[in-house]
Coordinates of C-alpha atoms in Angstrom, one line a residue:
X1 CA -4.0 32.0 11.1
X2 CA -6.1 30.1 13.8
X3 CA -7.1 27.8 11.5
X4 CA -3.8 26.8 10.4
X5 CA -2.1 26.6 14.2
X6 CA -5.8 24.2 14.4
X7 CA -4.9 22.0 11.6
X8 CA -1.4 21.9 12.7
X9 CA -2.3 20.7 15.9
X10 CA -5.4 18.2 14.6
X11 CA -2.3 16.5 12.1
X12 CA 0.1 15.8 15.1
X13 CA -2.9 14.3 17.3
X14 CA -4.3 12.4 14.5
X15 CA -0.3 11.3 13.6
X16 CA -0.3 10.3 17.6
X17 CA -3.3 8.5 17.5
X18 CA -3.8 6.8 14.1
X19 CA -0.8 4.2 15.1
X20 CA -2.8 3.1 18.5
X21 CA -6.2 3.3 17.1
X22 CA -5.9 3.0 13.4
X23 CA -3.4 -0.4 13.8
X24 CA -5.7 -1.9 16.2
X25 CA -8.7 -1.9 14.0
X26 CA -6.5 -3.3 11.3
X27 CA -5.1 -5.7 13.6
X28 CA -8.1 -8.1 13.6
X29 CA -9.5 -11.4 12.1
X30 CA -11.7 -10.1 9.2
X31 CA -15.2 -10.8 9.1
X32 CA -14.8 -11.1 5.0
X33 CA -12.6 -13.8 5.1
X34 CA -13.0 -16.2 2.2
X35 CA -9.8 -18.4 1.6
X36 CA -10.0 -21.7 -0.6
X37 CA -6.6 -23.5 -0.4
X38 CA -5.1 -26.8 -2.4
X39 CA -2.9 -29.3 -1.5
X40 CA -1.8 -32.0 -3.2
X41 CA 0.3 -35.4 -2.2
X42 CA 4.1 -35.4 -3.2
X43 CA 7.1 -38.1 -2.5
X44 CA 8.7 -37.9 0.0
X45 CA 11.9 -36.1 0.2
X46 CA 14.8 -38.1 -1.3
X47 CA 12.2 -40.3 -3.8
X48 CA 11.7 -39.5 -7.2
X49 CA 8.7 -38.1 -9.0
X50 CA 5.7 -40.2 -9.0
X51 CA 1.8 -39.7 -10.4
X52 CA 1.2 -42.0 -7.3
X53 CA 3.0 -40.8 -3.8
X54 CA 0.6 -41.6 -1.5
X55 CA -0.4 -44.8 -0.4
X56 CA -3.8 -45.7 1.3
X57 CA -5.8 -49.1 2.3
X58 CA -8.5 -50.3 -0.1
X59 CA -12.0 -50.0 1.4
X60 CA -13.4 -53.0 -0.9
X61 CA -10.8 -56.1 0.3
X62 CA -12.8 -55.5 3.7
X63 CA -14.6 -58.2 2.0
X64 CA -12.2 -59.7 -0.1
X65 CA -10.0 -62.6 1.3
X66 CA -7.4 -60.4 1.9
X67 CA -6.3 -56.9 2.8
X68 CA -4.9 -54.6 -0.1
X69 CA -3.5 -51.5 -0.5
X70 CA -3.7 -48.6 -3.4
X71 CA -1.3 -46.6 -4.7
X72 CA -2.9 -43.1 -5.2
X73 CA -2.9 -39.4 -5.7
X74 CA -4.8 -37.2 -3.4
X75 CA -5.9 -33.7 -3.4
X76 CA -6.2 -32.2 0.1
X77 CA -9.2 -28.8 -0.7
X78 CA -10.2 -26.8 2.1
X79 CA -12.6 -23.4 2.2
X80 CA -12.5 -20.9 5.0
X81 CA -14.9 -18.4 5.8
X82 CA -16.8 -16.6 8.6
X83 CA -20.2 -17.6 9.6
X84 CA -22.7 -16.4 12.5
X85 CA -21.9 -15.8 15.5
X86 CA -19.3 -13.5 14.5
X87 CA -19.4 -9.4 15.9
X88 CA -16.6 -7.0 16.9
X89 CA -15.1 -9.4 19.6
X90 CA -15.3 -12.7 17.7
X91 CA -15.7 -14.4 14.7
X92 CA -16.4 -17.8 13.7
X93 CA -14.8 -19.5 11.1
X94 CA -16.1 -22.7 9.4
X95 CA -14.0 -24.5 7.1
X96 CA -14.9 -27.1 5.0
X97 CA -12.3 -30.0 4.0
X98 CA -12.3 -32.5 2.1
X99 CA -9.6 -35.4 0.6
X100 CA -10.5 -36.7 -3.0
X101 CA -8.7 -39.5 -4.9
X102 CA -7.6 -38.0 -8.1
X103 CA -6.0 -41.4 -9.7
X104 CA -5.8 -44.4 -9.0
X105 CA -2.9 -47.1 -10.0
X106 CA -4.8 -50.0 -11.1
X107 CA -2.8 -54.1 -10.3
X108 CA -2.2 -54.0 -14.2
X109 CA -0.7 -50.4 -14.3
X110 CA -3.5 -48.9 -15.8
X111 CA -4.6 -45.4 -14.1
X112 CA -8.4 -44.9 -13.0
X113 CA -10.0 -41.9 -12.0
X114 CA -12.6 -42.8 -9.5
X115 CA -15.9 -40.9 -9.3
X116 CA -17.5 -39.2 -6.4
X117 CA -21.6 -40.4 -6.1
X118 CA -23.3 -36.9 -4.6
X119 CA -24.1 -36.2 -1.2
X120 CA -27.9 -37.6 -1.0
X121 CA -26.4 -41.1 -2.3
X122 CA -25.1 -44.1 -0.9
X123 CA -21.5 -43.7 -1.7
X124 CA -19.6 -47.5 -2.9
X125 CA -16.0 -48.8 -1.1
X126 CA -14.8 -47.3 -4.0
X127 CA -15.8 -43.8 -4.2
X128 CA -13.2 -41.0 -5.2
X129 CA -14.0 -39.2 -2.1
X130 CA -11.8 -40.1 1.2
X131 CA -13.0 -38.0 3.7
X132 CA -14.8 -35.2 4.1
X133 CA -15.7 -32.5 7.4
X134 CA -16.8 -29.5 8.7
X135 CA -14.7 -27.6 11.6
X136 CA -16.5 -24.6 13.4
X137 CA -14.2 -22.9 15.6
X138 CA -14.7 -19.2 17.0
X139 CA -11.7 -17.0 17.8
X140 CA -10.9 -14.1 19.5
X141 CA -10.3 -11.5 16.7
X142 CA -7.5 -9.6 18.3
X143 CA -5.4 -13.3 18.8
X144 CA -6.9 -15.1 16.9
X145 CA -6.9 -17.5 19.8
X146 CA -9.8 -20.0 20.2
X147 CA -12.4 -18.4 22.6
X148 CA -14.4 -21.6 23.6
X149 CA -17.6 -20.1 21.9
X150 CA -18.2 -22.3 19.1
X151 CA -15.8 -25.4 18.7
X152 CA -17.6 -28.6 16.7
X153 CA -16.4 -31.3 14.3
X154 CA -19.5 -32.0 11.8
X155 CA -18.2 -35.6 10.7
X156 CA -21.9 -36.2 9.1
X157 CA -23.8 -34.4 6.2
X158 CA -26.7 -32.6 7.7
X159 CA -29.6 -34.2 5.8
X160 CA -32.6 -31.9 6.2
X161 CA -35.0 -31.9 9.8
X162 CA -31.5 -33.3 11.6
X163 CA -30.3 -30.8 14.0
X164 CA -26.5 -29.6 13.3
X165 CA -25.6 -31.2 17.1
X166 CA -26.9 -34.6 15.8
X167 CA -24.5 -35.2 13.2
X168 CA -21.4 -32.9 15.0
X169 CA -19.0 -33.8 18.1
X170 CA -17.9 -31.2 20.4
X171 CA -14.0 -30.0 20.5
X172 CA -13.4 -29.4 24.4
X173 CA -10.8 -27.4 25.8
X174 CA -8.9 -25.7 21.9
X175 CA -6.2 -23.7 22.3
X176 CA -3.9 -23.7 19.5
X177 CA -4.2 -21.9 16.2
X178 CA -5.2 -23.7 12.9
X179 CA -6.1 -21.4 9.7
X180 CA -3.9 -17.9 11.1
X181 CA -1.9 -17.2 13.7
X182 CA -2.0 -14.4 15.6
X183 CA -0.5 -10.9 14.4
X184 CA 3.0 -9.9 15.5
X185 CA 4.1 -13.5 15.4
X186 CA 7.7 -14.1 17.5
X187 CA 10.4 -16.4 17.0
X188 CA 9.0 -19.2 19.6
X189 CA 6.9 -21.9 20.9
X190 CA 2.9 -21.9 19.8
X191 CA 0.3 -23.9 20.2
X192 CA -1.0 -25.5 17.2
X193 CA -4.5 -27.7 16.7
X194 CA -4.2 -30.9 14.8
X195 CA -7.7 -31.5 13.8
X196 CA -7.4 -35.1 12.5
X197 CA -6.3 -36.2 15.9
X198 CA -8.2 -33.5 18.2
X199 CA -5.3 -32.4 19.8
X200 CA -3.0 -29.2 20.7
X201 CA 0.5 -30.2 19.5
X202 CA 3.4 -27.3 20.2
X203 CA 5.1 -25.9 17.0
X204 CA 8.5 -24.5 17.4
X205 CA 10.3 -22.4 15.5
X206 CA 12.7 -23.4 13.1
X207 CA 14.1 -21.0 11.0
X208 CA 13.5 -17.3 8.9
X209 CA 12.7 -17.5 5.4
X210 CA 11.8 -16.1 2.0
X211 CA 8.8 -17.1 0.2
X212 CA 8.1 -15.3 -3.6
X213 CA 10.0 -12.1 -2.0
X214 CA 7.9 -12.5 1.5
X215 CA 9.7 -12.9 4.8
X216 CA 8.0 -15.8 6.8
X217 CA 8.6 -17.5 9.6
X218 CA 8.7 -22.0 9.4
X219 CA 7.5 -23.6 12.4
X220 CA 7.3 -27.5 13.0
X221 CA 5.0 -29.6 14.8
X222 CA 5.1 -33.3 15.7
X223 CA 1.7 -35.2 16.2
X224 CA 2.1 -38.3 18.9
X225 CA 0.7 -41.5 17.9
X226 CA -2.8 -41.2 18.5
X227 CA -5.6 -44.2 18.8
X228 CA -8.0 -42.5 16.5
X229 CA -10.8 -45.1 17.8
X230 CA -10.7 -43.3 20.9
X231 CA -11.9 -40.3 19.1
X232 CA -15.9 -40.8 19.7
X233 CA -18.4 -39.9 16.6
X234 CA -21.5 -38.4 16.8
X235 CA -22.8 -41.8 18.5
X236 CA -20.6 -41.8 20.7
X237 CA -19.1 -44.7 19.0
X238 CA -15.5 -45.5 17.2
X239 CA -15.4 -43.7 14.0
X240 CA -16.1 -46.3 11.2
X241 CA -13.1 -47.6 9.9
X242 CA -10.8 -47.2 13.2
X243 CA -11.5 -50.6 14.2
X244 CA -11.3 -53.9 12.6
X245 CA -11.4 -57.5 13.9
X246 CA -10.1 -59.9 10.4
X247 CA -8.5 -63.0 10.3
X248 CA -4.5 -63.8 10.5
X249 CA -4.9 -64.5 7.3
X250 CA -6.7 -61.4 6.0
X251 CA -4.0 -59.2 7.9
X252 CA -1.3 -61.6 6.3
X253 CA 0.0 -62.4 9.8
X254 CA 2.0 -65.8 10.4
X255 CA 4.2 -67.4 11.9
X256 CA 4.6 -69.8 14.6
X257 CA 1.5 -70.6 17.1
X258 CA -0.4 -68.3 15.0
X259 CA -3.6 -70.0 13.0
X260 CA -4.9 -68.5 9.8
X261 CA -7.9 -68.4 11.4
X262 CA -7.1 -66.5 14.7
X263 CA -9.1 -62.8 14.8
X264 CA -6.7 -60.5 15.3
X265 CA -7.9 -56.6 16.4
X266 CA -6.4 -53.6 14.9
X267 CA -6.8 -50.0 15.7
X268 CA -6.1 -47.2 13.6
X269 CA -3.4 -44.6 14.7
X270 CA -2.1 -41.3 13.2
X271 CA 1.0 -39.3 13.4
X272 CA 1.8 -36.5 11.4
X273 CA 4.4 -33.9 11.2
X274 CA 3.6 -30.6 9.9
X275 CA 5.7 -28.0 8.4
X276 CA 3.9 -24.1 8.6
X277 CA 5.4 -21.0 6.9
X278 CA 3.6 -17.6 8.4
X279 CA 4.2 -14.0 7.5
X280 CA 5.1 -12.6 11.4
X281 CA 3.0 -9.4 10.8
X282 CA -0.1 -10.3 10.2
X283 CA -0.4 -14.1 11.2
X284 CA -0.7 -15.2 7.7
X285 CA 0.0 -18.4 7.0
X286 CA 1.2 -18.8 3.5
X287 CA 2.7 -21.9 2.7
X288 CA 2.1 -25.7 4.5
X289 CA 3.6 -28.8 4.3
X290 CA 2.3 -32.0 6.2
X291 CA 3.5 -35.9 6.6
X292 CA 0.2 -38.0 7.3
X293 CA 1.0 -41.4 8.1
X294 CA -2.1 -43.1 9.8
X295 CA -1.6 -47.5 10.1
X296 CA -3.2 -50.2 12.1
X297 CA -1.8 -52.4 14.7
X298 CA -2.6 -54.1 17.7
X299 CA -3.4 -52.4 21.1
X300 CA -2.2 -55.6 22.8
X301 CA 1.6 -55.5 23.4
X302 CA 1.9 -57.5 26.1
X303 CA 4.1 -60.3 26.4
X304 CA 2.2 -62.8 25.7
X305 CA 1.2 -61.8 22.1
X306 CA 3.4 -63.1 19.6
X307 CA 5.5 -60.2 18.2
X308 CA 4.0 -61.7 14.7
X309 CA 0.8 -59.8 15.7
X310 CA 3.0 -56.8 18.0
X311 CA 5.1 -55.6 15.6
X312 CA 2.9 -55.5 12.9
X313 CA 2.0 -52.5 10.8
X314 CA -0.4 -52.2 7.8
X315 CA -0.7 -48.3 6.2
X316 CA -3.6 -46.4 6.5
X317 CA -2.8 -43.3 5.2
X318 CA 0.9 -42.4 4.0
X319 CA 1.0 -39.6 2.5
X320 CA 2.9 -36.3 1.8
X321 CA 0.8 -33.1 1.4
X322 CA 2.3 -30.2 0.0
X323 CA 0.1 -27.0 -0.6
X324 CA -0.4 -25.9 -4.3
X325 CA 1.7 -22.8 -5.7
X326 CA -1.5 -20.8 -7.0
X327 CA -2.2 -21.4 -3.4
X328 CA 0.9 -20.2 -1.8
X329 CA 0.7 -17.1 -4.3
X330 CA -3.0 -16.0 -3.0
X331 CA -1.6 -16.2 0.0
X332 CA 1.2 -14.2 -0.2
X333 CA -0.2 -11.9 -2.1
X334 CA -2.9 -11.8 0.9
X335 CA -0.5 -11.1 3.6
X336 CA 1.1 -8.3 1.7
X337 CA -1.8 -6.0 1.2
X338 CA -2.1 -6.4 5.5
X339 CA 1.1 -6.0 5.8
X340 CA 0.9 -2.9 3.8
X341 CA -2.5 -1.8 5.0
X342 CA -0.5 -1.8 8.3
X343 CA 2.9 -0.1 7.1
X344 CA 0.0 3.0 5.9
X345 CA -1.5 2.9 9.4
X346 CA 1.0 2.7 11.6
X347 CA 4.2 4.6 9.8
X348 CA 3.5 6.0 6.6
X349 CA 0.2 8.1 7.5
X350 CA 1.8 9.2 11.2
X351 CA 5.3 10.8 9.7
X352 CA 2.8 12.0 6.7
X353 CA 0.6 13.8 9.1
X354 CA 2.9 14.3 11.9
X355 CA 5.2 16.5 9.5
X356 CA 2.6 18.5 7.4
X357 CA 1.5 19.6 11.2
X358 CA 4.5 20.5 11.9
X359 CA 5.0 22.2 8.8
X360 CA 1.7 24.1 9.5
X361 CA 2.4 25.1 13.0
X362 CA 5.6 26.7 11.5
X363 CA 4.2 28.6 9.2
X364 CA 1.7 30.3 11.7
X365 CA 4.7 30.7 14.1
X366 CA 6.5 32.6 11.2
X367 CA 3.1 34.4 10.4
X368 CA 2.4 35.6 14.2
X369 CA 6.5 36.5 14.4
X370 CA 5.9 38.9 11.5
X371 CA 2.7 39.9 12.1
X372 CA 3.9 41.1 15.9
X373 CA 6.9 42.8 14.2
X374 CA 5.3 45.2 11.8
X375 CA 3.3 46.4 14.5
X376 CA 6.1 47.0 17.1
X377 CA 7.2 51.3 17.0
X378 CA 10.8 50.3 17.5
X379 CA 10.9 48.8 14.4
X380 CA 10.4 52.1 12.5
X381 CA 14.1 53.0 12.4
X382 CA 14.6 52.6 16.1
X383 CA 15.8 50.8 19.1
X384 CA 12.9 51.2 21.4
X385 CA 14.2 54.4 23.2
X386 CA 12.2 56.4 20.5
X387 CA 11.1 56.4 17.0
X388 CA 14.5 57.9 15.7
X389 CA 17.5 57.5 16.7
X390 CA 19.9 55.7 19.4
X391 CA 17.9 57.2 22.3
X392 CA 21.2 59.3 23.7
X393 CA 20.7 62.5 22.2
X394 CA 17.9 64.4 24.1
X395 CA 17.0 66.6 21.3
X396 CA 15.6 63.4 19.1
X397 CA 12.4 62.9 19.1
X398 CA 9.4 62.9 16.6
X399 CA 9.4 64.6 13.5
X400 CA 6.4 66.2 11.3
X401 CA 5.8 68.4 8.6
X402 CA 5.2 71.8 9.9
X403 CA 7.7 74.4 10.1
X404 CA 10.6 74.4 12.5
X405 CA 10.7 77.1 15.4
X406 CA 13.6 78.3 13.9
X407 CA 12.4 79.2 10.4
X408 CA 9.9 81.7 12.3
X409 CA 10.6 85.3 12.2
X410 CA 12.2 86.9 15.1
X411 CA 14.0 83.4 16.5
X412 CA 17.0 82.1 16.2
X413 CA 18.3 78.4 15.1
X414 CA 16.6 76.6 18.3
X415 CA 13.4 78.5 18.6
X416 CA 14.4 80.9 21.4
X417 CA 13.7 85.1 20.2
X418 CA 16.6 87.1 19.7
X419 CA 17.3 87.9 23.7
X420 CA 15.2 86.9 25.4
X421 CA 15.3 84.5 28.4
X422 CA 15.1 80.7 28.1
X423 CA 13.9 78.5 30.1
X424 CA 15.7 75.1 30.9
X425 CA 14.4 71.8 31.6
X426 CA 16.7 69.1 33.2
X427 CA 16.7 66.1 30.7
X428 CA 15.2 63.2 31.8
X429 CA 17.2 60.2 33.6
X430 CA 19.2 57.7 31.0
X431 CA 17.2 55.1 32.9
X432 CA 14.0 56.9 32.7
X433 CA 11.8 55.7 30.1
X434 CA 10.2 57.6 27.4
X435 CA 6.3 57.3 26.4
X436 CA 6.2 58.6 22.8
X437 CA 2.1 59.9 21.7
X438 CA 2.2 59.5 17.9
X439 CA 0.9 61.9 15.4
X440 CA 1.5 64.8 18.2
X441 CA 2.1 68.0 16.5
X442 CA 5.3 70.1 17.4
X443 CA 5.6 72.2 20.3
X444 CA 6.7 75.5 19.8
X445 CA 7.7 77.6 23.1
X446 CA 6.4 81.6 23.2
X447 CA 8.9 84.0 23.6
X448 CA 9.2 85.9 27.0
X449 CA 7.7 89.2 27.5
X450 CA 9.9 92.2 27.3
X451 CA 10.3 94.4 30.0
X452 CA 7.8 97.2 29.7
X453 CA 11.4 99.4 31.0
X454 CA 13.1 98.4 28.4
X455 CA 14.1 101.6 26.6
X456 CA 14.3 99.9 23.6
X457 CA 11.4 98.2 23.8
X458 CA 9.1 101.4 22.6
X459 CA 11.5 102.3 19.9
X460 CA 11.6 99.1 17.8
X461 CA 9.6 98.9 14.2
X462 CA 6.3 97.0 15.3
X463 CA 7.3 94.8 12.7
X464 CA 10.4 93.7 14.2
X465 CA 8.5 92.0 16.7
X466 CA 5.1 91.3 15.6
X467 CA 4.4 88.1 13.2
X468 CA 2.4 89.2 10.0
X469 CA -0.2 86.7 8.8
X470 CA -1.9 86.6 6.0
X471 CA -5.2 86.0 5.3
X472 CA -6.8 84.2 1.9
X473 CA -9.4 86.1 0.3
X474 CA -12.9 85.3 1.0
X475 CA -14.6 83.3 -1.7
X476 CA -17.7 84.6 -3.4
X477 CA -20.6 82.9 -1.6
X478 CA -22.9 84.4 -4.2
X479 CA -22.8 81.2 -5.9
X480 CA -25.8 79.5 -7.6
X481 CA -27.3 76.6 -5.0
X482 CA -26.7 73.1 -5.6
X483 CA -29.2 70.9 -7.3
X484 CA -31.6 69.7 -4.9
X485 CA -30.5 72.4 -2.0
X486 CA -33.6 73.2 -0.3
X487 CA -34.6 77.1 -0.7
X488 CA -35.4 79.4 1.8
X489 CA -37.5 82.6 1.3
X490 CA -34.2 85.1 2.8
X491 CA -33.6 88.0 0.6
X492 CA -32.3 91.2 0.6
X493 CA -34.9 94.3 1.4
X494 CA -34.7 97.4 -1.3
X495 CA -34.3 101.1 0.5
X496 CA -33.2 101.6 4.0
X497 CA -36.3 101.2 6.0
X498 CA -34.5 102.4 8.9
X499 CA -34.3 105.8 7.7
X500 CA -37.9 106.1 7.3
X501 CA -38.4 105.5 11.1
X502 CA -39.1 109.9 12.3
X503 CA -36.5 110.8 14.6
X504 CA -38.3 113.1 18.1
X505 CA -37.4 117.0 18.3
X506 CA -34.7 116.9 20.3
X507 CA -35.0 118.5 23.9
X508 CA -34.4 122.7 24.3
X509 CA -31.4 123.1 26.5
X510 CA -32.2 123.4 29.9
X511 CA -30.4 126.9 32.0
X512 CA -29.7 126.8 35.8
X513 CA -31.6 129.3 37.5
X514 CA -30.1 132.3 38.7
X515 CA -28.9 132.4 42.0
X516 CA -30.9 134.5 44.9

């Protein structure tokens, strides 16, 4: 029974405990994270289908006599998993993204699918590949929260002997989350890292959803225009491609006082808007939706540039990323097995445990109750004031097997002799309370002595007042021993010796002498 009232109690402390220890071990970034995501460019809400919804500038008419623009299809693929240094406090995630040009609308119609040269190659204007990095951020694993460890932008490909730092710029100061929010997600304002323009942009909360049977929660975040030349490279340096100095006439810029000839400097901005739909359990984000528009125009807007050359915009980047639906279904299905992990950790395996303990500690309550029960004397037919009866009537009191004072010869019904004198004992208080000594044989009380006066005492048949007892006939010892009794060398002697002893001559009477 100890062992049960022990497991009873072990259940109800692990139920107590499992939901504050279990849940927070659960409720951590894991350090097997692996997620590979897709995206792909759509049209714009409103527009009709198109093979080519995105638009972006043509690397080659850099050296062509003027600038030209490409309708495309892009393919946005990004992989996420945990590198060193990563431990129980932190873990360090490193994702690698990359934005390929699946088609291509060629002037005459015709659709191209460019090729990407490999890595150790010099890749041509033309190359299927758009742009490629590596971010390495770590995060507290509990928030989720950037930790300031590791936070770097690899913009270069390592080629071998060059040291990671070389070809990698530091991201100071990251707040915001980027590949999972943190667990228990509310309905508010979070920070949220835009990695294209290096920033923390806020992303509020919009509304409650459904996604393939999923609640989730959409937030929204705006990107500000952002000079992306004043976003350094390894160098030090404008990122190639965020500056250009062309002609008028390249840009297509006239009008009047302008020359064909006039340089004219462009920058390259980006502003985005981005759409995120996370499961408010575990942080998981599940579905994402981005606007990428990215354009050049002039940083001088001052007066005294024509608005020709101010108001001028020539696309970048315009494009509509929407992530892929074998995508959104990993992900759901991800954040429904923690979900449900936590579910089993923090309600299912409590109420599970906390009621079988219970259950247990009944059952040795019920045990002890009856085992305390059997054993009590007042339970034998009684109410505690002895082991028979109500406890009023003086005479009750324990009963055995012998014969009753009564039954003897010579007494009457309650064990007193025919007349002689009895002795009376005051009854004990009501209050008083009675010790009972089981197994006690019966008391019978010895008659009084007559009165050696009595005249009738001499006269009365011996029997009348003597009890006969009988006695059982002796056994015959002369039995046989037992096998294996040991034997003694006792026996009985033949004759009488004792009447072979000779007996003296006895003495001759002695006479008193005569008297003088």
């Amino acid at each position: 029974m100890a062992l049960l009232a022990f497991l009873g109690l072990a259940c109800i402390a692990a139920a107590i405990t499992i939901p504050t220890y279990l849940v927070g071990q659960l409720k951590v970034v894991p350090l097997d994270l692996d997620i590979t995501s897709d995206a792909g460019t759509v049209s714009a809400p409103g527009e009709s289908a198109s093979r080519f919804p995105a638009v972006i500038f043509d690397r080659c008419s850099v050296t062509k006599s003027k600038a030209a623009l490409l309708n495309v299809n892009l393919v946005q693929q990004r992989r996420s998993i945990i590198v060193e240094p990563s431990n129980a406090d932190q873990a360090t995630l490193q994702s690698a993204q990359t934005v390929l040009i699946d088609r291509v609308e060629g002037r005459d119609g015709k659709e191209t699918v460019p090729t990407v040269a490999p890595a150790d190659e010099e890749r041509k204007c033309s190359d299927g590949l758009l742009t490629a990095n590596i971010d390495r951020v770590s995060v507290n694993r509990k928030t989720s929260a950037p930790n300031g460890v590791v936070s770097s932008l690899q913009l270069e490909a390592d080629t071998e002997g060059v040291p990671l730092e070389d070809v990698s710029v530091q991201l100071e100061d990251r707040k915001g989350f980027q590949y999972k929010f943190g667990f228990d997600v509310q309905k508010q304002d979070y920070y949220y890292y835009d990695l294209n323009t290096r920033q923390d942009t806020v992303a509020s909360f919009v509304e409650e959803k459904t996604i393939q049977g999923l609640k989730v929660y959409h937030f929204k975040t705006e990107v500000p225009e952002t000079d992306l030349s004043d976003l350094p490279n390894p160098q030090g340096e404008a990122p190639l491609g965020t500056i250009l100095n062309m002609p008028a006439k390249w840009w297509g810029i006239s009008g009047r006082g302008i020359r064909s000839s006039r340089m004219i400097n462009m920058h390259r901005f980006a502003t985005a808007e981005r759409h995120v739909y996370v499961e408010p359990v575990t942080g998981t984000i599940v579905d994402g939706y981005e606007e990428q528009h990215q354009y050049f125009r002039s940083v001088d807007d001052s007066e005294n540039v024509p608005a020709a050359i101010r108001d001028f915009r020539m696309d970048a980047l315009n494009a509509n990323f929407q992530w892929s639906e074998a995508t959104v279904t990993e992900q759901v299905q991800r954040a429904d097995k923690y979900v449900n992990l936590l579910k089993w950790g923090g309600t299912y395996v409590p109420i599970i445990l906390g009621v079988l303990g219970a259950l247990m500690l009944a059952v040795w309550g019920l045990l002890v109750f009856r085992g305390r029960k059997d054993g009590d004397p007042s339970d034998d037919g009684g109410d505690g004031n002895g082991e028979h009866g109500d406890g009023d009537d003086p005479n009750d009191g324990p009963l055995d097997d012998g014969p009753a004072a009564g039954d003897l010869p010579g007494y009457d019904f309650d064990g007193r002799s025919a007349g002689a004198h009895t002795a009376v004992i005051a009854a004990p208080a009501a209050a008083a309370a009675t010790e009972v000594i089981p197994n006690d044989p019966p008391t019978t009380a010895l008659p009084d002595t007559p009165a050696v006066d009595d005249p009738d005492y001499w006269g009365r048949p011996i029997d009348a007042m003597a009890d006969t007892v009988s006695f059982r006939p002796i056994p015959d010892l002369d039995l046989p021993p037992l096998p294996g009794a040991p034997v003694d060398d006792f026996a009985p002697i033949e004759g009488n010796p004792i009447a072979d002893i000779p007996v003296p001559p006895e003495d001759p009477p002695r006479t008193a002498p005569p008297a003088p």
